[in-house]
Amino acid sequence: MRRVENMQRSYCLIVRIVLRVCMLFSVHAGIFLTCSWAQQPILQQLVYLNIPAYNLNLYTQYADQRWERLSVPVGVGRAADRKYQTPTGQGELYVKATGVTFEYGSQNPKELVGKTITHSNTFDKNTLKPITMKMPNDMKSIFMRINSDIDAQFHTRFVLHETTDWYTVGTPASNGCIRIDREDMHRLYAALAPSVYEGPLPQSVPITIYYDVAEYYPEQKMMVLHANIYNRQVDYVYEILHDLQEAGIDTRLMNMPALVEIVNQAEQQFHQALHTIQSRLKKAPFDRLIKDHEKQLLHFTFYLRFQY
């Protein structure tokens, strides 16, 4: 599915080409591929992030022309207001930083706003029980500059950063920045411009952030739809047909009523899932836990059973 603007379609086509070169695929449902980063000269690196799929891919091309990919799940900006959305467009990653601290925002009591957060109220990954933990002193961030393809604004305040709120990865929960769980952030941080531990990159790494709500996997004949979290003008049926036609499928013989019904089911599921997640995030810290099965309802998978 590619849509909204021709530029975004070209972004997605690039992603498809690189995916086919690598011959590596990951499905949104939690299969994330870890690469072994050999100590070889790097020719170039490229980053692609699909917002409604909550998935970031770092592609690295080595001197022997081989490509490798590191794929990590992310959290993105919440949808209530444009200024809190993660912008789409093209930009660059240009600085790595460790030992990053965070401050209390305006949603907190007045006496806390602007003060450094020293402890995090979160949840244990294994038991899912509430815990209060000291903020790590080596939290990592990657700074980004990006030109929005929606309003042509140039953004510098959004970053990729480590989070202790690991349960919000895979949801729209941030103020626009890209959240990454600690282990995944350390992998990404080490793989991106590996010669730099901290500071400016010797050469900025291009990043493309796009908004693709339907993805077709031809090997499995599988279509994955994603919730339209930013309420953009999206026609799922059109997007599905566009993807299938790109894959060389003659869609004129498809059972259109059946396809429309599938889309209706998906949209109903997305509406309920977004309501559940957005309501949960407004609660007190120890009532905010979002479980994996609730996040998965932001995605809808179906397999092609039509006769062509």
PDB file of N, CA and C in Angstrom, residues 8 18 22 41 52 59 93 106 120-121 123 130 196 227 255-256 277-278 304-305:
ATOM      1  N   GLN A   8       5.589   9.643  -1.056  1.00  0.00           N
ATOM      2  CA  GLN A   8       5.561   8.529  -0.130  1.00  0.00           C
ATOM      3  C   GLN A   8       5.567   7.209  -0.877  1.00  0.00           C
ATOM      4  N   VAL A  18      15.160  -2.498  -1.524  1.00  0.00           N
ATOM      5  CA  VAL A  18      16.204  -2.880  -0.570  1.00  0.00           C
ATOM      6  C   VAL A  18      15.865  -4.190   0.101  1.00  0.00           C
ATOM      7  N   CYS A  22      18.191  -7.567   0.047  1.00  0.00           N
ATOM      8  CA  CYS A  22      18.619  -8.269   1.256  1.00  0.00           C
ATOM      9  C   CYS A  22      18.035  -9.678   1.339  1.00  0.00           C
ATOM     10  N   PRO A  41      34.736  -2.175   6.156  1.00  0.00           N
ATOM     11  CA  PRO A  41      34.431  -0.798   5.762  1.00  0.00           C
ATOM     12  C   PRO A  41      32.968  -0.680   5.327  1.00  0.00           C
ATOM     13  N   PRO A  52       2.933   3.586  11.194  1.00  0.00           N
ATOM     14  CA  PRO A  52       1.863   2.717  11.706  1.00  0.00           C
ATOM     15  C   PRO A  52       2.270   1.253  11.885  1.00  0.00           C
ATOM     16  N   TYR A  59      19.704  -0.206   7.254  1.00  0.00           N
ATOM     17  CA  TYR A  59      20.375  -0.975   6.209  1.00  0.00           C
ATOM     18  C   TYR A  59      21.814  -0.508   6.105  1.00  0.00           C
ATOM     19  N   LEU A  93      20.134  11.483  10.358  1.00  0.00           N
ATOM     20  CA  LEU A  93      20.614  11.263  11.716  1.00  0.00           C
ATOM     21  C   LEU A  93      22.039  11.798  11.763  1.00  0.00           C
ATOM     22  N   SER A 106       4.685  19.185  30.857  1.00  0.00           N
ATOM     23  CA  SER A 106       3.573  19.987  31.359  1.00  0.00           C
ATOM     24  C   SER A 106       2.400  19.161  31.853  1.00  0.00           C
ATOM     25  N   SER A 120      11.902   6.123  37.415  1.00  0.00           N
ATOM     26  CA  SER A 120      10.837   5.797  36.464  1.00  0.00           C
ATOM     27  C   SER A 120       9.858   4.816  37.094  1.00  0.00           C
ATOM     28  N   ASN A 121       8.579   5.144  37.002  1.00  0.00           N
ATOM     29  CA  ASN A 121       7.526   4.217  37.412  1.00  0.00           C
ATOM     30  C   ASN A 121       7.136   3.394  36.194  1.00  0.00           C
ATOM     31  N   PHE A 123       7.219  -1.086  34.619  1.00  0.00           N
ATOM     32  CA  PHE A 123       6.801  -2.460  34.922  1.00  0.00           C
ATOM     33  C   PHE A 123       7.942  -3.422  34.639  1.00  0.00           C
ATOM     34  N   PRO A 130       4.281  -3.667  38.762  1.00  0.00           N
ATOM     35  CA  PRO A 130       4.800  -2.294  38.829  1.00  0.00           C
ATOM     36  C   PRO A 130       6.119  -2.231  39.607  1.00  0.00           C
ATOM     37  N   VAL A 196      31.788   5.758  15.809  1.00  0.00           N
ATOM     38  CA  VAL A 196      31.504   6.876  16.727  1.00  0.00           C
ATOM     39  C   VAL A 196      30.764   6.354  17.942  1.00  0.00           C
ATOM     40  N   ALA A 227      -3.367   0.191  11.843  1.00  0.00           N
ATOM     41  CA  ALA A 227      -4.318   1.219  12.251  1.00  0.00           C
ATOM     42  C   ALA A 227      -3.864   2.596  11.777  1.00  0.00           C
ATOM     43  N   ASN A 255     -12.884 -10.812  -5.368  1.00  0.00           N
ATOM     44  CA  ASN A 255     -14.189 -10.744  -4.715  1.00  0.00           C
ATOM     45  C   ASN A 255     -14.239  -9.455  -3.902  1.00  0.00           C
ATOM     46  N   MET A 256     -14.713  -8.383  -4.516  1.00  0.00           N
ATOM     47  CA  MET A 256     -14.669  -7.076  -3.873  1.00  0.00           C
ATOM     48  C   MET A 256     -15.546  -6.980  -2.632  1.00  0.00           C
ATOM     49  N   ILE A 277      -5.995   1.714  24.146  1.00  0.00           N
ATOM     50  CA  ILE A 277      -4.631   2.158  24.412  1.00  0.00           C
ATOM     51  C   ILE A 277      -4.595   3.615  24.841  1.00  0.00           C
ATOM     52  N   GLN A 278      -5.315   4.475  24.143  1.00  0.00           N
ATOM     53  CA  GLN A 278      -5.313   5.890  24.495  1.00  0.00           C
ATOM     54  C   GLN A 278      -5.907   6.124  25.879  1.00  0.00           C
ATOM     55  N   LEU A 304      -4.599 -14.063   1.123  1.00  0.00           N
ATOM     56  CA  LEU A 304      -5.373 -14.048  -0.101  1.00  0.00           C
ATOM     57  C   LEU A 304      -5.938 -15.432  -0.390  1.00  0.00           C
ATOM     58  N   ARG A 305      -7.255 -15.526  -0.510  1.00  0.00           N
ATOM     59  CA  ARG A 305      -7.934 -16.805  -0.826  1.00  0.00           C
ATOM     60  C   ARG A 305      -8.762 -16.666  -2.098  1.00  0.00           C
TER      61      ARG A 305
END
